[in-house]
Amino acid sequence: MRTVLIVCSVMLVLSGIDRGDAAGSTETASAESSRDIDLVNLIEQAAPRLNKRFILDPRVQGRVTVINLDPDRMSYADLQAILSVHGFVATEERNGTVRIVPDANARRLPMPVFDEDGKRIGEEELVTERIDVGSLNAGSLVPILRPMLPQNAHMVAHPETNSLIVVASHANVRRIEAIVRELQVRSKTVSDGKAR
């Protein structure tokens, strides 16, 4: 009986060690997948691989924590998302130079006017787009839709063409456009119902 107790005790101790090692290796793996990096160093590290030249506003600084994202394999879309989280935006010029500035200054920089030419534009890419609102009143849409955009975006109504001009990330412009299309459908449904 005593031998059985000793064997059981040794097995429990050994299983505890194995569990501790497993927990320790999980913590180590977790620590390896999480990295705290200086933002400027991250951009310097990514520039040659992305084949882009960067001009940084002096206010571009800070620490970036990335989890399960290898900076050596980071895409341009990943970099744009990181910059967005930290209040910065990257705008690319025709010559391939990328300016990184605080997002509050971004709408005054040159950026593409979005049209349906099939060009792939990243979600965080800043664009300018004119949205035709059809039978809706563009002026009345601005106070409804503008709060849905971040502070650095811009939206105005152009009364002569009854359209909205929006400067924002491509993802936000697409979202505003989708809401306008839905409102047009709903408005038509309501007016058709009243006509009967």
PDB file of C-alpha atoms in Angstrom:
ATOM      1  CA  MET A   1       0.000   0.000   0.000  1.00  0.00           C
ATOM      2  CA  ARG A   2       2.849   2.338   0.876  1.00  0.00           C
ATOM      3  CA  THR A   3       4.575   1.682  -2.461  1.00  0.00           C
ATOM      4  CA  VAL A   4       1.373   2.517  -4.333  1.00  0.00           C
ATOM      5  CA  LEU A   5       1.063   5.846  -2.481  1.00  0.00           C
ATOM      6  CA  ILE A   6       4.670   6.776  -3.259  1.00  0.00           C
ATOM      7  CA  VAL A   7       4.236   5.914  -6.950  1.00  0.00           C
ATOM      8  CA  CYS A   8       0.997   7.947  -7.088  1.00  0.00           C
ATOM      9  CA  SER A   9       2.698  10.904  -5.385  1.00  0.00           C
ATOM     10  CA  VAL A  10       5.629  10.777  -7.810  1.00  0.00           C
ATOM     11  CA  MET A  11       3.205  10.613 -10.773  1.00  0.00           C
ATOM     12  CA  LEU A  12       1.267  13.629  -9.474  1.00  0.00           C
ATOM     13  CA  VAL A  13       4.471  15.600  -8.993  1.00  0.00           C
ATOM     14  CA  LEU A  14       5.683  14.687 -12.492  1.00  0.00           C
ATOM     15  CA  SER A  15       2.318  15.543 -14.084  1.00  0.00           C
ATOM     16  CA  GLY A  16       2.442  18.917 -12.288  1.00  0.00           C
ATOM     17  CA  ILE A  17       5.895  19.552 -13.728  1.00  0.00           C
ATOM     18  CA  ASP A  18       4.641  18.682 -17.203  1.00  0.00           C
ATOM     19  CA  ARG A  19       1.684  21.016 -16.794  1.00  0.00           C
ATOM     20  CA  GLY A  20       3.975  23.764 -15.517  1.00  0.00           C
ATOM     21  CA  ASP A  21       6.281  23.314 -18.491  1.00  0.00           C
ATOM     22  CA  ALA A  22       3.317  23.445 -20.841  1.00  0.00           C
ATOM     23  CA  ALA A  23       2.036  26.607 -19.167  1.00  0.00           C
ATOM     24  CA  GLY A  24       5.528  28.087 -19.291  1.00  0.00           C
ATOM     25  CA  SER A  25       5.893  27.273 -22.979  1.00  0.00           C
ATOM     26  CA  THR A  26       2.457  28.803 -23.656  1.00  0.00           C
ATOM     27  CA  GLU A  27       3.542  31.986 -21.868  1.00  0.00           C
ATOM     28  CA  THR A  28       6.798  32.000 -23.859  1.00  0.00           C
ATOM     29  CA  ALA A  29       4.927  31.507 -27.152  1.00  0.00           C
ATOM     30  CA  SER A  30       2.506  34.265 -26.174  1.00  0.00           C
ATOM     31  CA  ALA A  31       5.380  36.615 -25.338  1.00  0.00           C
ATOM     32  CA  GLU A  32       7.028  35.830 -28.680  1.00  0.00           C
ATOM     33  CA  SER A  33       3.821  36.606 -30.605  1.00  0.00           C
ATOM     34  CA  SER A  34       3.477  39.994 -28.854  1.00  0.00           C
ATOM     35  CA  ARG A  35       6.034  42.714 -29.611  1.00  0.00           C
ATOM     36  CA  ASP A  36       6.394  46.293 -28.458  1.00  0.00           C
ATOM     37  CA  ILE A  37       8.096  48.330 -31.207  1.00  0.00           C
ATOM     38  CA  ASP A  38       8.907  51.993 -31.781  1.00  0.00           C
ATOM     39  CA  LEU A  39       6.645  53.294 -34.578  1.00  0.00           C
ATOM     40  CA  VAL A  40       9.439  55.018 -36.505  1.00  0.00           C
ATOM     41  CA  ASN A  41      11.599  51.861 -36.306  1.00  0.00           C
ATOM     42  CA  LEU A  42       8.666  49.821 -37.571  1.00  0.00           C
ATOM     43  CA  ILE A  43       8.304  52.107 -40.608  1.00  0.00           C
ATOM     44  CA  GLU A  44      12.081  52.026 -41.233  1.00  0.00           C
ATOM     45  CA  GLN A  45      12.024  48.251 -41.063  1.00  0.00           C
ATOM     46  CA  ALA A  46       9.064  47.967 -43.464  1.00  0.00           C
ATOM     47  CA  ALA A  47      10.172  50.564 -46.061  1.00  0.00           C
ATOM     48  CA  PRO A  48      12.679  48.478 -48.088  1.00  0.00           C
ATOM     49  CA  ARG A  49      10.441  45.432 -48.193  1.00  0.00           C
ATOM     50  CA  LEU A  50       7.362  47.476 -49.187  1.00  0.00           C
ATOM     51  CA  ASN A  51       9.502  49.286 -51.781  1.00  0.00           C
ATOM     52  CA  LYS A  52       8.215  52.685 -50.672  1.00  0.00           C
ATOM     53  CA  ARG A  53       9.806  55.930 -49.539  1.00  0.00           C
ATOM     54  CA  PHE A  54       8.329  57.562 -46.462  1.00  0.00           C
ATOM     55  CA  ILE A  55       8.273  61.186 -45.309  1.00  0.00           C
ATOM     56  CA  LEU A  56       7.248  61.405 -41.658  1.00  0.00           C
ATOM     57  CA  ASP A  57       5.688  64.369 -39.944  1.00  0.00           C
ATOM     58  CA  PRO A  58       7.718  65.202 -36.787  1.00  0.00           C
ATOM     59  CA  ARG A  59       4.698  64.238 -34.669  1.00  0.00           C
ATOM     60  CA  VAL A  60       4.845  60.640 -35.888  1.00  0.00           C
ATOM     61  CA  GLN A  61       6.107  58.824 -32.822  1.00  0.00           C
ATOM     62  CA  GLY A  62       5.004  56.306 -30.241  1.00  0.00           C
ATOM     63  CA  ARG A  63       5.164  52.643 -29.288  1.00  0.00           C
ATOM     64  CA  VAL A  64       3.259  49.978 -31.174  1.00  0.00           C
ATOM     65  CA  THR A  65       2.235  46.668 -29.667  1.00  0.00           C
ATOM     66  CA  VAL A  66       1.632  44.016 -32.299  1.00  0.00           C
ATOM     67  CA  ILE A  67       0.301  40.597 -31.434  1.00  0.00           C
ATOM     68  CA  ASN A  68       0.764  37.706 -33.812  1.00  0.00           C
ATOM     69  CA  LEU A  69       1.992  40.076 -36.545  1.00  0.00           C
ATOM     70  CA  ASP A  70       5.572  39.718 -37.724  1.00  0.00           C
ATOM     71  CA  PRO A  71       6.917  43.188 -38.644  1.00  0.00           C
ATOM     72  CA  ASP A  72       9.188  41.518 -41.212  1.00  0.00           C
ATOM     73  CA  ARG A  73       6.137  40.205 -43.079  1.00  0.00           C
ATOM     74  CA  MET A  74       3.846  43.161 -42.546  1.00  0.00           C
ATOM     75  CA  SER A  75       1.872  44.344 -45.587  1.00  0.00           C
ATOM     76  CA  TYR A  76       1.206  47.964 -46.522  1.00  0.00           C
ATOM     77  CA  ALA A  77      -2.432  47.445 -45.424  1.00  0.00           C
ATOM     78  CA  ASP A  78      -1.154  46.241 -42.017  1.00  0.00           C
ATOM     79  CA  LEU A  79       0.995  49.375 -41.703  1.00  0.00           C
ATOM     80  CA  GLN A  80      -1.957  51.596 -42.637  1.00  0.00           C
ATOM     81  CA  ALA A  81      -4.104  49.905 -39.985  1.00  0.00           C
ATOM     82  CA  ILE A  82      -1.386  50.394 -37.338  1.00  0.00           C
ATOM     83  CA  LEU A  83      -1.046  54.063 -38.285  1.00  0.00           C
ATOM     84  CA  SER A  84      -4.818  54.527 -38.122  1.00  0.00           C
ATOM     85  CA  VAL A  85      -4.970  53.072 -34.604  1.00  0.00           C
ATOM     86  CA  HIS A  86      -2.319  55.594 -33.522  1.00  0.00           C
ATOM     87  CA  GLY A  87      -4.010  58.611 -35.145  1.00  0.00           C
ATOM     88  CA  PHE A  88      -1.856  58.825 -38.281  1.00  0.00           C
ATOM     89  CA  VAL A  89      -2.564  58.325 -41.952  1.00  0.00           C
ATOM     90  CA  ALA A  90      -0.398  57.429 -44.947  1.00  0.00           C
ATOM     91  CA  THR A  91      -1.093  59.124 -48.264  1.00  0.00           C
ATOM     92  CA  GLU A  92       0.806  57.958 -51.310  1.00  0.00           C
ATOM     93  CA  GLU A  93       1.830  60.328 -54.065  1.00  0.00           C
ATOM     94  CA  ARG A  94       2.188  59.396 -57.739  1.00  0.00           C
ATOM     95  CA  ASN A  95       5.953  59.014 -57.470  1.00  0.00           C
ATOM     96  CA  GLY A  96       5.577  56.337 -54.771  1.00  0.00           C
ATOM     97  CA  THR A  97       6.518  58.580 -51.864  1.00  0.00           C
ATOM     98  CA  VAL A  98       4.261  58.111 -48.846  1.00  0.00           C
ATOM     99  CA  ARG A  99       3.565  60.949 -46.422  1.00  0.00           C
ATOM    100  CA  ILE A 100       2.652  59.972 -42.881  1.00  0.00           C
ATOM    101  CA  VAL A 101       0.896  62.738 -40.989  1.00  0.00           C
ATOM    102  CA  PRO A 102      -1.555  63.087 -38.102  1.00  0.00           C
ATOM    103  CA  ASP A 103      -4.994  62.161 -39.409  1.00  0.00           C
ATOM    104  CA  ALA A 104      -6.333  65.653 -38.573  1.00  0.00           C
ATOM    105  CA  ASN A 105      -4.124  67.095 -41.360  1.00  0.00           C
ATOM    106  CA  ALA A 106      -4.803  64.388 -43.928  1.00  0.00           C
ATOM    107  CA  ARG A 107      -7.808  65.794 -45.777  1.00  0.00           C
ATOM    108  CA  ARG A 108      -5.721  68.709 -47.074  1.00  0.00           C
ATOM    109  CA  LEU A 109      -3.210  66.404 -48.789  1.00  0.00           C
ATOM    110  CA  PRO A 110      -3.430  65.202 -52.379  1.00  0.00           C
ATOM    111  CA  MET A 111      -5.394  61.955 -52.587  1.00  0.00           C
ATOM    112  CA  PRO A 112      -7.157  59.959 -55.275  1.00  0.00           C
ATOM    113  CA  VAL A 113     -10.645  60.829 -56.393  1.00  0.00           C
ATOM    114  CA  PHE A 114     -12.377  57.473 -56.268  1.00  0.00           C
ATOM    115  CA  ASP A 115     -14.202  56.218 -59.303  1.00  0.00           C
ATOM    116  CA  GLU A 116     -15.257  52.809 -60.495  1.00  0.00           C
ATOM    117  CA  ASP A 117     -12.214  52.122 -62.681  1.00  0.00           C
ATOM    118  CA  GLY A 118     -11.498  48.794 -61.006  1.00  0.00           C
ATOM    119  CA  LYS A 119      -8.405  50.081 -59.223  1.00  0.00           C
ATOM    120  CA  ARG A 120      -7.878  48.288 -55.935  1.00  0.00           C
ATOM    121  CA  ILE A 121      -7.856  50.701 -53.039  1.00  0.00           C
ATOM    122  CA  GLY A 122      -7.051  49.658 -49.490  1.00  0.00           C
ATOM    123  CA  GLU A 123      -9.595  50.057 -46.701  1.00  0.00           C
ATOM    124  CA  GLU A 124      -7.491  52.706 -44.896  1.00  0.00           C
ATOM    125  CA  GLU A 125      -6.565  54.611 -48.078  1.00  0.00           C
ATOM    126  CA  LEU A 126      -7.907  58.178 -48.014  1.00  0.00           C
ATOM    127  CA  VAL A 127     -10.076  59.066 -50.991  1.00  0.00           C
ATOM    128  CA  THR A 128     -12.375  61.815 -52.174  1.00  0.00           C
ATOM    129  CA  GLU A 129     -15.687  60.751 -53.651  1.00  0.00           C
ATOM    130  CA  ARG A 130     -18.796  62.450 -54.977  1.00  0.00           C
ATOM    131  CA  ILE A 131     -21.914  60.500 -54.050  1.00  0.00           C
ATOM    132  CA  ASP A 132     -25.054  61.118 -56.097  1.00  0.00           C
ATOM    133  CA  VAL A 133     -28.002  60.997 -53.690  1.00  0.00           C
ATOM    134  CA  GLY A 134     -30.720  60.813 -56.363  1.00  0.00           C
ATOM    135  CA  SER A 135     -34.099  62.040 -55.137  1.00  0.00           C
ATOM    136  CA  LEU A 136     -32.857  62.526 -51.557  1.00  0.00           C
ATOM    137  CA  ASN A 137     -31.836  65.991 -50.350  1.00  0.00           C
ATOM    138  CA  ALA A 138     -28.035  66.107 -50.027  1.00  0.00           C
ATOM    139  CA  GLY A 139     -28.165  69.045 -47.603  1.00  0.00           C
ATOM    140  CA  SER A 140     -30.408  67.175 -45.184  1.00  0.00           C
ATOM    141  CA  LEU A 141     -28.158  64.090 -45.287  1.00  0.00           C
ATOM    142  CA  VAL A 142     -25.020  65.870 -44.026  1.00  0.00           C
ATOM    143  CA  PRO A 143     -26.139  66.299 -40.380  1.00  0.00           C
ATOM    144  CA  ILE A 144     -27.382  62.699 -40.344  1.00  0.00           C
ATOM    145  CA  LEU A 145     -24.318  61.043 -41.903  1.00  0.00           C
ATOM    146  CA  ARG A 146     -21.424  63.291 -40.802  1.00  0.00           C
ATOM    147  CA  PRO A 147     -21.390  62.010 -37.182  1.00  0.00           C
ATOM    148  CA  MET A 148     -20.743  58.504 -38.552  1.00  0.00           C
ATOM    149  CA  LEU A 149     -17.359  59.602 -39.887  1.00  0.00           C
ATOM    150  CA  PRO A 150     -14.203  60.185 -37.851  1.00  0.00           C
ATOM    151  CA  GLN A 151     -13.193  63.704 -36.918  1.00  0.00           C
ATOM    152  CA  ASN A 152     -10.540  63.886 -39.639  1.00  0.00           C
ATOM    153  CA  ALA A 153     -13.058  63.145 -42.431  1.00  0.00           C
ATOM    154  CA  HIS A 154     -14.923  65.787 -44.385  1.00  0.00           C
ATOM    155  CA  MET A 155     -18.437  65.819 -45.857  1.00  0.00           C
ATOM    156  CA  VAL A 156     -20.327  68.597 -47.617  1.00  0.00           C
ATOM    157  CA  ALA A 157     -23.425  68.839 -49.776  1.00  0.00           C
ATOM    158  CA  HIS A 158     -23.180  70.287 -53.269  1.00  0.00           C
ATOM    159  CA  PRO A 159     -26.667  71.768 -53.879  1.00  0.00           C
ATOM    160  CA  GLU A 160     -26.396  72.291 -57.662  1.00  0.00           C
ATOM    161  CA  THR A 161     -25.760  68.592 -58.318  1.00  0.00           C
ATOM    162  CA  ASN A 162     -27.581  67.330 -55.196  1.00  0.00           C
ATOM    163  CA  SER A 163     -24.592  65.237 -54.242  1.00  0.00           C
ATOM    164  CA  LEU A 164     -22.294  64.689 -51.288  1.00  0.00           C
ATOM    165  CA  ILE A 165     -18.563  65.196 -51.435  1.00  0.00           C
ATOM    166  CA  VAL A 166     -16.815  62.971 -48.908  1.00  0.00           C
ATOM    167  CA  VAL A 167     -13.148  62.820 -47.918  1.00  0.00           C
ATOM    168  CA  ALA A 168     -12.468  59.793 -45.727  1.00  0.00           C
ATOM    169  CA  SER A 169     -10.937  56.332 -45.728  1.00  0.00           C
ATOM    170  CA  HIS A 170     -12.125  54.146 -48.561  1.00  0.00           C
ATOM    171  CA  ALA A 171     -13.943  51.871 -46.082  1.00  0.00           C
ATOM    172  CA  ASN A 172     -15.844  54.811 -44.560  1.00  0.00           C
ATOM    173  CA  VAL A 173     -16.756  56.243 -47.959  1.00  0.00           C
ATOM    174  CA  ARG A 174     -18.120  52.848 -49.022  1.00  0.00           C
ATOM    175  CA  ARG A 175     -20.149  52.655 -45.806  1.00  0.00           C
ATOM    176  CA  ILE A 176     -21.676  56.137 -46.384  1.00  0.00           C
ATOM    177  CA  GLU A 177     -22.410  55.207 -49.990  1.00  0.00           C
ATOM    178  CA  ALA A 178     -24.158  51.994 -48.870  1.00  0.00           C
ATOM    179  CA  ILE A 179     -26.304  53.947 -46.383  1.00  0.00           C
ATOM    180  CA  VAL A 180     -27.278  56.470 -49.087  1.00  0.00           C
ATOM    181  CA  ARG A 181     -28.248  53.630 -51.458  1.00  0.00           C
ATOM    182  CA  GLU A 182     -30.362  52.022 -48.714  1.00  0.00           C
ATOM    183  CA  LEU A 183     -32.041  55.358 -47.946  1.00  0.00           C
ATOM    184  CA  GLN A 184     -32.816  55.797 -51.653  1.00  0.00           C
ATOM    185  CA  VAL A 185     -34.493  52.378 -51.758  1.00  0.00           C
ATOM    186  CA  ARG A 186     -36.473  53.082 -48.565  1.00  0.00           C
ATOM    187  CA  SER A 187     -37.483  56.536 -49.776  1.00  0.00           C
ATOM    188  CA  LYS A 188     -38.743  55.096 -53.070  1.00  0.00           C
ATOM    189  CA  THR A 189     -40.700  52.391 -51.213  1.00  0.00           C
ATOM    190  CA  VAL A 190     -42.322  55.000 -48.931  1.00  0.00           C
ATOM    191  CA  SER A 191     -43.196  57.343 -51.819  1.00  0.00           C
ATOM    192  CA  ASP A 192     -44.615  54.425 -53.872  1.00  0.00           C
ATOM    193  CA  GLY A 193     -46.772  53.469 -50.866  1.00  0.00           C
ATOM    194  CA  LYS A 194     -48.100  57.029 -50.524  1.00  0.00           C
ATOM    195  CA  ALA A 195     -48.858  57.229 -54.260  1.00  0.00           C
ATOM    196  CA  ARG A 196     -51.263  54.295 -53.952  1.00  0.00           C
TER     197      ARG A 196
END
